[in-house]
Short mmCIF file of C-alpha atoms in Angstrom, two decimals:
data_model
loop_
_atom_site.label_atom_id
_atom_site.label_comp_id
_atom_site.label_asym_id
_atom_site.label_seq_id
_atom_site.Cartn_x
_atom_site.Cartn_y
_atom_site.Cartn_z
CA MET A 661 -32.49 13.55 -62.56
CA LYS A 662 -34.75 15.36 -59.35
CA LYS A 663 -33.23 18.39 -58.19
CA GLN A 664 -31.98 18.04 -54.69
CA ARG A 665 -34.12 19.80 -52.03
CA LEU A 666 -32.40 22.34 -49.96
CA VAL A 667 -34.44 23.64 -46.92
CA ILE A 668 -32.93 26.60 -44.41
CA LEU A 669 -34.26 27.08 -41.44
CA GLY A 670 -33.91 30.61 -40.42
CA GLY A 671 -34.47 33.88 -43.22
CA GLY A 672 -32.28 36.20 -41.46
CA GLU A 673 -28.59 37.09 -43.13
CA SER A 674 -27.28 33.67 -43.53
CA GLY A 675 -30.10 31.85 -44.51
CA VAL A 676 -30.94 34.49 -47.67
CA GLY A 677 -27.57 34.46 -48.33
CA THR A 678 -27.52 30.48 -48.94
CA ALA A 679 -30.99 30.40 -50.46
CA LEU A 680 -29.93 32.16 -53.12
CA LEU A 681 -26.33 30.39 -53.67
CA GLY A 682 -28.31 27.32 -53.44
CA LYS A 683 -30.72 28.45 -56.20
CA ALA A 684 -27.31 29.37 -58.23
CA LYS A 685 -26.38 26.04 -57.74
CA GLY A 686 -29.52 24.17 -59.03
CA TYR A 687 -31.24 23.30 -55.65
CA ASP A 688 -34.75 23.56 -55.08
CA VAL A 689 -34.87 25.29 -52.45
CA PHE A 690 -37.18 26.15 -49.42
CA VAL A 691 -36.43 28.46 -46.43
CA SER A 692 -38.71 27.93 -43.25
CA ASP A 693 -37.90 30.54 -40.16
CA LYS A 694 -40.13 30.10 -36.72
CA GLY A 695 -40.05 33.83 -36.63
CA LYS A 696 -41.19 36.55 -38.92
CA ILE A 697 -38.62 36.87 -41.35
CA LYS A 698 -37.49 40.73 -42.24
CA GLU A 699 -39.43 43.00 -44.84
CA ASN A 700 -36.00 43.59 -47.05
CA TYR A 701 -35.09 39.40 -46.37
CA LYS A 702 -38.76 38.48 -47.98
CA GLU A 703 -38.34 40.94 -50.68
CA VAL A 704 -35.19 39.31 -52.12
CA LEU A 705 -36.87 35.77 -51.53
CA ILE A 706 -40.04 36.66 -53.42
CA HIS A 707 -37.57 38.52 -56.54
CA ASN A 708 -35.80 34.99 -56.78
CA GLU A 709 -38.54 33.39 -56.95
CA ILE A 710 -37.37 31.18 -53.61
CA GLU A 711 -40.13 29.46 -51.65
CA TRP A 712 -40.24 30.41 -47.88
CA GLU A 713 -42.61 30.29 -44.99
CA ASP A 714 -42.12 32.67 -41.60
CA GLU A 715 -43.93 32.34 -38.08
CA GLN A 716 -44.30 28.45 -38.71
CA HIS A 717 -42.43 25.48 -39.55
CA SER A 718 -44.35 23.02 -42.10
CA GLU A 719 -42.71 19.70 -40.93
CA SER A 720 -43.59 18.13 -44.07
CA LYS A 721 -41.95 20.39 -46.27
CA ILE A 722 -38.91 20.24 -44.23
CA LEU A 723 -38.52 16.51 -43.31
CA ASP A 724 -38.38 15.68 -47.47
CA ALA A 725 -34.94 17.48 -47.42
CA ASP A 726 -31.11 16.16 -48.93
CA VAL A 727 -29.91 18.67 -46.58
CA VAL A 728 -30.85 21.23 -44.16
CA MET A 729 -28.91 24.56 -43.63
CA LYS A 730 -29.43 25.83 -40.14
CA SER A 731 -29.45 29.11 -39.23
CA PRO A 732 -26.52 29.47 -36.14
CA GLY A 733 -28.95 30.62 -33.69
CA ILE A 734 -31.16 27.88 -33.74
CA PRO A 735 -30.15 25.39 -30.77
CA ASP A 736 -29.49 21.07 -31.21
CA LYS A 737 -32.18 20.69 -28.71
CA VAL A 738 -34.94 22.14 -30.60
CA ALA A 739 -37.12 19.03 -31.19
CA LEU A 740 -37.53 19.85 -35.26
CA VAL A 741 -34.05 19.72 -35.39
CA LYS A 742 -33.68 16.09 -33.35
CA GLN A 743 -36.55 15.42 -35.93
CA ILE A 744 -34.47 15.94 -38.61
CA ARG A 745 -31.22 14.24 -37.50
CA GLU A 746 -32.95 11.29 -36.96
CA LYS A 747 -33.92 10.95 -40.41
CA GLY A 748 -30.59 10.96 -41.15
CA ILE A 749 -30.74 14.32 -43.53
CA PRO A 750 -27.63 16.24 -43.00
CA VAL A 751 -27.30 19.71 -41.40
CA VAL A 752 -24.55 21.99 -41.91
CA SER A 753 -23.83 25.71 -41.33
CA GLU A 754 -24.01 28.33 -43.72
CA ILE A 755 -19.98 28.09 -43.40
CA GLU A 756 -19.55 24.42 -44.97
CA PHE A 757 -22.46 25.11 -47.55
CA ALA A 758 -20.49 27.69 -48.91
CA SER A 759 -16.92 26.91 -48.43
CA LYS A 760 -18.02 24.13 -51.05
CA CYS A 761 -18.56 26.64 -53.33
CA THR A 762 -15.34 28.36 -54.46
CA ASN A 763 -11.83 27.79 -54.36
CA ALA A 764 -10.95 30.63 -52.47
CA THR A 765 -7.86 30.43 -49.67
CA ILE A 766 -9.97 30.69 -46.81
CA VAL A 767 -8.63 32.14 -43.10
CA GLY A 768 -11.20 31.12 -40.23
CA ILE A 769 -11.18 32.96 -37.41
CA THR A 770 -12.64 32.25 -33.91
CA GLY A 771 -12.25 33.07 -30.50
CA SER A 772 -14.23 34.14 -27.04
CA ASN A 773 -13.31 37.51 -27.88
CA GLY A 774 -11.15 39.64 -30.06
CA LYS A 775 -12.82 37.64 -33.38
CA THR A 776 -14.57 40.29 -34.42
CA THR A 777 -11.41 42.68 -34.32
CA THR A 778 -8.73 40.39 -35.57
CA ALA A 779 -10.85 39.78 -38.55
CA SER A 780 -11.75 43.33 -39.23
CA LEU A 781 -7.99 43.94 -38.76
CA THR A 782 -6.52 41.02 -41.22
CA HIS A 783 -9.12 42.32 -43.55
CA HIS A 784 -8.13 46.20 -43.33
CA ILE A 785 -4.57 44.79 -44.08
CA LEU A 786 -5.04 42.13 -46.78
CA LYS A 787 -7.27 44.36 -48.54
CA GLN A 788 -4.47 46.71 -49.58
CA GLU A 789 -2.57 44.08 -51.43
CA LEU A 790 -5.28 41.42 -52.05
CA ASN A 791 -8.68 40.54 -53.44
CA VAL A 792 -10.26 39.50 -50.16
CA GLY A 793 -13.94 39.62 -48.69
CA LEU A 794 -14.58 40.01 -45.09
CA ALA A 795 -17.81 37.28 -44.10
CA GLY A 796 -18.96 34.94 -41.36
CA ASN A 797 -20.00 36.60 -38.30
CA ILE A 798 -19.89 39.74 -39.79
CA GLY A 799 -21.23 41.83 -42.97
CA ASP A 800 -22.76 40.34 -46.35
CA SER A 801 -23.38 36.89 -46.42
CA PHE A 802 -20.23 34.14 -47.11
CA ALA A 803 -22.79 32.60 -49.64
CA LYS A 804 -24.13 35.57 -51.29
CA GLN A 805 -20.64 37.16 -51.60
CA ILE A 806 -19.50 34.33 -53.35
CA LEU A 807 -23.06 33.95 -55.39
CA GLU A 808 -22.05 37.78 -56.31
CA LYS A 809 -18.23 38.85 -56.00
CA ASP A 810 -16.43 35.32 -55.57
CA PHE A 811 -13.21 37.08 -54.03
CA ASP A 812 -10.22 35.26 -54.29
CA ASN A 813 -9.68 35.08 -50.51
CA TYR A 814 -11.99 35.36 -47.52
CA VAL A 815 -11.26 36.55 -43.56
CA LEU A 816 -14.34 35.05 -41.80
CA GLU A 817 -15.30 35.57 -38.29
CA ILE A 818 -16.97 32.58 -37.04
CA SER A 819 -18.60 31.28 -34.17
CA SER A 820 -18.68 27.78 -31.91
CA PHE A 821 -22.52 27.79 -33.25
CA GLN A 822 -21.05 27.94 -37.18
CA LEU A 823 -18.24 25.11 -36.38
CA ASP A 824 -21.04 23.35 -34.40
CA ASP A 825 -22.42 22.21 -38.06
CA ILE A 826 -19.08 21.91 -39.98
CA LYS A 827 -18.30 18.54 -41.58
CA ASP A 828 -15.15 19.31 -44.86
CA PHE A 829 -14.68 22.86 -44.48
CA LYS A 830 -10.78 23.66 -43.76
CA PRO A 831 -9.56 26.84 -44.00
CA LYS A 832 -5.91 27.48 -45.23
CA ILE A 833 -4.82 29.78 -42.29
CA ALA A 834 -6.91 29.04 -38.93
CA VAL A 835 -6.84 31.36 -35.94
CA ILE A 836 -7.97 30.86 -32.12
CA THR A 837 -7.83 34.37 -30.10
CA ASN A 838 -8.54 33.04 -26.88
CA ILE A 839 -11.01 30.54 -25.33
CA THR A 840 -13.17 31.51 -22.10
CA PRO A 841 -16.15 29.79 -20.61
CA ASP A 842 -19.13 31.81 -22.69
CA HIS A 843 -22.37 30.39 -24.30
CA LEU A 844 -22.28 27.31 -21.81
CA ASP A 845 -26.31 27.03 -21.80
CA ARG A 846 -25.98 25.47 -25.58
CA TYR A 847 -22.96 23.20 -24.55
CA ASP A 848 -24.61 21.23 -21.46
CA TYR A 849 -23.27 23.80 -19.32
CA LYS A 850 -19.23 21.68 -20.11
CA PHE A 851 -16.85 24.24 -20.98
CA GLU A 852 -14.97 20.86 -22.67
CA ASN A 853 -17.70 20.86 -24.88
CA TYR A 854 -17.13 24.33 -25.62
CA ILE A 855 -14.10 24.26 -26.02
CA ALA A 856 -14.05 20.82 -28.42
CA SER A 857 -16.30 23.27 -31.22
CA LYS A 858 -13.85 25.76 -31.23
CA PHE A 859 -11.30 23.56 -32.03
CA LYS A 860 -13.34 22.09 -34.77
CA ILE A 861 -11.72 25.26 -37.06
CA ALA A 862 -8.20 23.17 -36.99
CA MET A 863 -10.18 19.33 -37.58
CA ASN A 864 -9.62 19.58 -41.19
CA GLN A 865 -6.33 20.82 -41.70
CA THR A 866 -3.04 19.46 -42.77
CA LYS A 867 0.14 19.89 -41.82
CA ASP A 868 0.25 21.95 -45.33
CA ASP A 869 -2.14 24.36 -43.12
CA TYR A 870 -1.72 26.56 -40.10
CA LEU A 871 -3.11 26.97 -37.05
CA VAL A 872 -2.09 30.62 -35.38
CA TYR A 873 -3.04 30.70 -31.83
CA ASP A 874 -2.43 32.55 -28.02
CA ALA A 875 0.13 30.74 -26.70
CA ASP A 876 -0.52 32.56 -23.63
CA ASP A 877 -4.01 30.58 -23.03
CA GLU A 878 -4.02 27.49 -20.63
CA VAL A 879 -7.09 26.27 -21.97
CA ILE A 880 -5.85 26.70 -25.86
CA THR A 881 -2.07 25.11 -24.94
CA ASN A 882 -3.37 22.15 -22.13
CA HIS A 883 -6.17 21.20 -25.31
CA LEU A 884 -3.38 21.31 -28.29
CA LYS A 885 -0.86 19.07 -25.94
CA ASN A 886 -4.27 16.24 -25.32
CA ASN A 887 -5.74 16.69 -28.52
CA PRO A 888 -2.56 17.54 -31.33
CA VAL A 889 -4.03 18.57 -34.66
CA GLN A 890 -2.12 18.31 -38.28
CA SER A 891 -1.95 21.88 -38.87
CA THR A 892 1.45 23.62 -39.24
CA LEU A 893 1.40 25.55 -35.28
CA LEU A 894 2.06 29.64 -34.87
CA PRO A 895 1.71 30.15 -31.46
CA PHE A 896 1.25 34.03 -30.78
CA SER A 897 2.84 35.30 -26.89
CA LEU A 898 2.99 38.68 -24.82
CA THR A 899 5.91 36.41 -22.32
CA LYS A 900 7.40 33.90 -24.16
CA THR A 901 10.19 34.27 -26.82
CA ILE A 902 8.23 32.26 -29.67
CA GLU A 903 11.24 30.72 -32.58
CA ASN A 904 8.16 30.45 -35.75
CA GLY A 905 5.25 32.78 -34.50
CA ALA A 906 4.98 36.15 -32.70
CA TYR A 907 5.88 37.71 -29.56
CA LEU A 908 7.13 40.97 -27.73
CA LYS A 909 10.10 42.06 -26.85
CA ASN A 910 10.97 45.50 -26.21
CA ASP A 911 7.56 47.00 -27.24
CA ASN A 912 7.92 45.37 -30.84
CA ILE A 913 6.31 42.21 -32.26
CA ILE A 914 8.89 39.97 -33.84
CA ILE A 915 7.36 37.35 -36.64
CA THR A 916 9.03 34.60 -37.58
CA ILE A 917 7.35 32.15 -40.18
CA GLU A 918 10.43 29.56 -41.76
CA LYS A 919 13.28 32.20 -40.72
CA SER A 920 11.82 35.18 -43.02
CA GLN A 921 11.39 37.33 -39.83
CA ILE A 922 9.72 40.89 -39.45
CA ILE A 923 9.59 43.26 -36.58
CA MET A 924 6.85 45.85 -35.90
CA PRO A 925 6.77 47.90 -33.34
CA THR A 926 4.13 48.81 -31.02
CA SER A 927 4.47 52.39 -30.25
CA ASN A 928 1.79 53.31 -33.08
CA LEU A 929 -0.45 50.95 -32.68
CA THR A 930 -4.36 52.40 -32.95
CA LEU A 931 -5.81 50.12 -30.69
CA GLU A 932 -5.25 50.64 -27.06
CA GLY A 933 -4.73 47.64 -24.51
CA LYS A 934 -2.79 44.35 -24.33
CA HIS A 935 -5.43 42.37 -25.66
CA ASN A 936 -5.15 44.38 -29.46
CA VAL A 937 -1.33 43.79 -29.42
CA LYS A 938 -2.09 40.33 -29.45
CA ASN A 939 -5.09 40.51 -32.01
CA ALA A 940 -2.47 43.03 -34.05
CA MET A 941 0.13 39.64 -33.76
CA ALA A 942 -2.47 37.29 -34.65
CA SER A 943 -3.35 39.77 -38.16
CA SER A 944 0.15 40.04 -38.89
CA THR A 945 1.36 37.26 -38.93
CA VAL A 946 -1.74 36.04 -41.22
CA ALA A 947 -1.00 38.71 -43.66
CA HIS A 948 3.12 37.71 -43.38
CA LEU A 949 2.06 33.90 -44.56
CA LEU A 950 0.28 35.41 -47.13
CA LYS A 951 3.51 37.54 -48.39
CA ILE A 952 1.67 41.11 -47.43
CA ARG A 953 4.57 43.71 -47.31
CA LYS A 954 6.08 44.84 -44.55
CA GLN A 955 5.11 48.14 -45.06
CA THR A 956 1.98 47.91 -45.75
CA ILE A 957 1.15 45.84 -42.66
CA ARG A 958 2.64 48.25 -40.90
CA GLU A 959 0.72 51.44 -41.73
CA SER A 960 -2.27 49.14 -41.81
CA LEU A 961 -1.75 48.40 -38.29
CA GLU A 962 -1.23 52.50 -37.57
CA ASN A 963 -4.22 54.10 -39.57
CA PHE A 964 -7.11 50.86 -38.32
CA GLN A 965 -9.97 52.68 -37.22
CA GLY A 966 -11.29 49.46 -34.87
CA VAL A 967 -14.58 48.27 -34.35
CA GLU A 968 -18.09 49.43 -33.80
CA HIS A 969 -19.43 48.55 -30.27
CA ARG A 970 -16.20 47.56 -29.27
CA LEU A 971 -14.11 50.20 -27.20
CA GLU A 972 -15.40 52.44 -29.13
CA GLU A 973 -15.03 56.70 -27.74
CA VAL A 974 -18.60 57.91 -28.65
CA LEU A 975 -18.04 61.78 -27.58
CA LYS A 976 -16.11 63.52 -24.53
CA ILE A 977 -18.82 65.75 -22.66
CA ASN A 978 -17.18 68.28 -19.87
CA LYS A 979 -13.68 66.61 -19.58
CA VAL A 980 -15.95 63.11 -19.23
CA LYS A 981 -14.85 60.15 -22.17
CA TYR A 982 -18.08 58.31 -23.16
CA ILE A 983 -17.01 54.81 -23.88
CA ASN A 984 -19.13 52.25 -26.27
CA ASP A 985 -18.06 48.79 -25.49
CA SER A 986 -21.34 47.38 -25.70
CA LYS A 987 -20.05 43.91 -27.70
CA ALA A 988 -18.92 42.84 -24.88
CA THR A 989 -21.22 40.06 -24.09
CA ASN A 990 -19.32 37.95 -21.51
CA VAL A 991 -16.85 38.29 -18.50
CA ASN A 992 -13.56 38.42 -20.07
CA ALA A 993 -14.64 40.30 -22.83
CA THR A 994 -15.83 43.16 -19.94
CA TYR A 995 -12.36 41.86 -18.18
CA PHE A 996 -9.90 43.88 -21.19
CA ALA A 997 -11.94 46.60 -21.38
CA LEU A 998 -11.63 47.57 -17.21
CA GLU A 999 -8.14 46.22 -17.83
CA SER A 1000 -7.60 49.43 -20.25
CA MET A 1001 -9.43 52.23 -18.11
CA ASP A 1002 -6.68 54.82 -17.29
CA ALA A 1003 -9.20 56.99 -15.04
CA PRO A 1004 -11.82 56.62 -12.69
CA THR A 1005 -15.16 55.01 -14.25
CA VAL A 1006 -18.52 55.17 -13.76
CA TRP A 1007 -19.77 51.33 -15.54
CA ILE A 1008 -22.55 50.12 -16.90
CA VAL A 1009 -22.97 46.55 -17.11
CA GLY A 1010 -25.70 43.69 -16.84
CA GLY A 1011 -28.42 41.73 -19.44
CA VAL A 1012 -28.99 38.58 -20.21
CA ASP A 1013 -26.18 36.73 -17.32
CA LYS A 1014 -24.43 33.64 -19.50
CA GLY A 1015 -23.50 31.65 -15.96
CA ASN A 1016 -21.01 34.57 -14.97
CA ASN A 1017 -18.73 34.42 -12.87
CA TYR A 1018 -18.12 37.95 -11.95
CA GLU A 1019 -14.63 37.27 -10.12
CA GLU A 1020 -12.03 38.11 -12.48
CA LEU A 1021 -13.52 41.10 -12.55
CA PHE A 1022 -12.79 42.07 -8.47
CA ARG A 1023 -9.19 43.77 -8.80
CA PHE A 1024 -10.16 46.50 -11.70
CA VAL A 1025 -13.35 47.08 -10.02
CA ASN A 1026 -11.92 47.64 -6.78
CA GLU A 1027 -9.13 49.80 -8.57
CA LYS A 1028 -10.91 51.19 -11.05
CA VAL A 1029 -14.33 51.57 -10.63
CA LYS A 1030 -16.48 54.56 -8.38
CA ALA A 1031 -20.25 53.27 -9.30
CA ILE A 1032 -21.96 50.96 -11.20
CA ILE A 1033 -25.41 51.26 -12.99
CA CYS A 1034 -27.22 47.95 -13.07
CA LEU A 1035 -28.85 47.55 -16.69
CA GLY A 1036 -30.61 44.39 -16.98
CA VAL A 1037 -34.48 42.87 -15.89
CA ASP A 1038 -32.53 40.83 -13.28
CA ASN A 1039 -29.29 42.80 -11.60
CA LYS A 1040 -29.62 40.48 -8.35
CA LYS A 1041 -26.09 38.37 -8.84
CA LEU A 1042 -24.48 42.04 -10.19
CA PHE A 1043 -25.43 43.40 -6.59
CA GLU A 1044 -24.45 40.58 -4.37
CA ALA A 1045 -21.04 40.42 -6.63
CA PHE A 1046 -20.30 44.12 -6.88
CA GLY A 1047 -22.67 45.64 -3.85
CA ASN A 1048 -20.22 46.20 -1.12
CA MET A 1049 -17.49 46.98 -3.71
CA VAL A 1050 -18.65 50.21 -4.67
CA ASP A 1051 -20.66 53.62 -2.83
CA ILE A 1052 -23.03 53.80 -5.84
CA ILE A 1053 -24.86 51.14 -7.13
CA VAL A 1054 -28.44 51.48 -8.90
CA GLU A 1055 -30.41 49.93 -11.53
CA THR A 1056 -32.47 50.28 -14.89
CA GLU A 1057 -34.33 49.16 -17.14
CA PHE A 1058 -33.46 52.28 -19.70
CA MET A 1059 -30.61 53.26 -21.57
CA SER A 1060 -31.61 57.00 -21.72
CA GLU A 1061 -31.96 57.13 -17.78
CA ALA A 1062 -28.49 54.59 -17.30
CA VAL A 1063 -26.74 57.31 -19.34
CA LYS A 1064 -28.31 60.20 -17.47
CA ILE A 1065 -27.21 58.38 -14.24
CA ALA A 1066 -23.84 58.44 -15.39
CA TYR A 1067 -23.82 61.62 -16.23
CA LYS A 1068 -24.17 63.06 -13.01
CA VAL A 1069 -22.21 60.71 -11.19
CA ALA A 1070 -18.97 61.35 -13.17
CA GLU A 1071 -16.81 64.00 -12.51
CA SER A 1072 -14.01 65.80 -14.82
CA GLY A 1073 -11.32 63.30 -15.97
CA ASP A 1074 -13.24 60.27 -15.15
CA ASN A 1075 -14.67 57.81 -17.83
CA VAL A 1076 -18.34 56.14 -18.69
CA LEU A 1077 -18.10 52.58 -19.87
CA LEU A 1078 -20.89 50.69 -21.51
CA SER A 1079 -19.60 47.26 -21.15
CA PRO A 1080 -22.56 45.19 -19.93
CA ALA A 1081 -20.67 41.44 -19.93
CA CYS A 1082 -23.58 39.57 -20.53
CA ALA A 1083 -26.29 39.18 -23.79
CA SER A 1084 -28.11 41.81 -24.62
CA PHE A 1085 -31.93 40.09 -25.20
CA ASP A 1086 -33.55 41.20 -22.12
CA LEU A 1087 -34.02 44.99 -22.68
CA PHE A 1088 -32.63 44.97 -26.53
CA GLU A 1089 -32.49 43.36 -29.71
CA ASN A 1090 -29.31 42.48 -29.95
CA TYR A 1091 -25.82 43.98 -28.86
CA GLU A 1092 -25.76 46.46 -31.72
CA ASP A 1093 -29.23 48.11 -30.76
CA ARG A 1094 -27.95 48.18 -27.24
CA GLY A 1095 -24.55 50.09 -28.65
CA ARG A 1096 -26.26 52.16 -30.87
CA GLN A 1097 -29.36 53.39 -27.98
CA PHE A 1098 -26.10 54.29 -25.29
CA LYS A 1099 -24.73 56.40 -28.33
CA ASN A 1100 -27.99 58.19 -28.64
CA ALA A 1101 -28.29 58.57 -25.28
CA VAL A 1102 -25.03 60.34 -24.86
CA ARG A 1103 -25.41 62.16 -28.35
CA ASN A 1104 -28.84 63.56 -26.42
CA LEU A 1105 -26.83 64.63 -23.05
#
């Protein structure tokens, strides 16, 4: 029999991981990347004798595939992807391809914001008692981990782009942290398309599976009303009393699942802010479902150190706190950051605007922000939105300069917050590069 041909578009972490797993499963594998494949990934492909090309797409080699795995960064609008689909060749995501190669229990976590923190916190709790991997949009690729470690359980952080190309993927436990407008340029600027993409995480679930979600998020609750799912629902809320799920009462998180209840005080949570109480609720609900002991959950919530580039305290200089929230690539993430500021704040903002509406930030800017430093190629929209609200608003295209300006403007007791509310691709490689440059600039003051 002729080997099935697996073509992989994109030679990054998920692409190379899938190539390794595909080869191990007996596929004839070809990796093609229109950009340059990084040297470390090239070495892996060469060492494993996997055919590859970069800086081009050879159509003849791609269009004879039996299945195509495309990197989440490649939009469906691309002509080559359209051709592949027109030929009837199935296009899948790494999550879809890899999940078929494991019998592990999968916890899938998605949402516009909070998914990295929730996934990292969930993994941190579960690993105390279970054999568990952390993958998806975070760390080593899911496919590579299945090949090398094959954990009994996985926590996957899953983006809408990864969910767009699933067919049969079905997590035992799905979590939706929240849904706010994001990446609309990939969804024909229709919010409902983006919402539908997020809900694909539950589309194959049955009543034996669970959907954990934010019951305070109207977008989620309205969608569920009009598009019911098969899963067993476990909502969490800061404001409502929840019979089956989690809620907040007198600074305690109360989680009830099938008459089994645990109570966790929020007073000792290492992560600050209301949004992090919600992240803790989601993670604890998952842990409770997977029979993790109450004591373990409590201790894990109290010693979790948080995620890099997410409200990460970098240094205190002259009693000014420098905070790296580079992962805030949309308005809603920055909303949570500004909400949690407890001192006058110098705010560094800007980048590639994804159709942002800044209105929901006005209240916090009026209350808490003393100066704005715009860090982007095009800052016109920021000046229009906030120009009249603060005494100082300046622009720069260099992180080092942004940090120096902030150092001059900030006074003892203030915060300097990098929370861009935008994508990073105009001046930086990605949000990690942006965050690292901020931290280096702060350390060099």
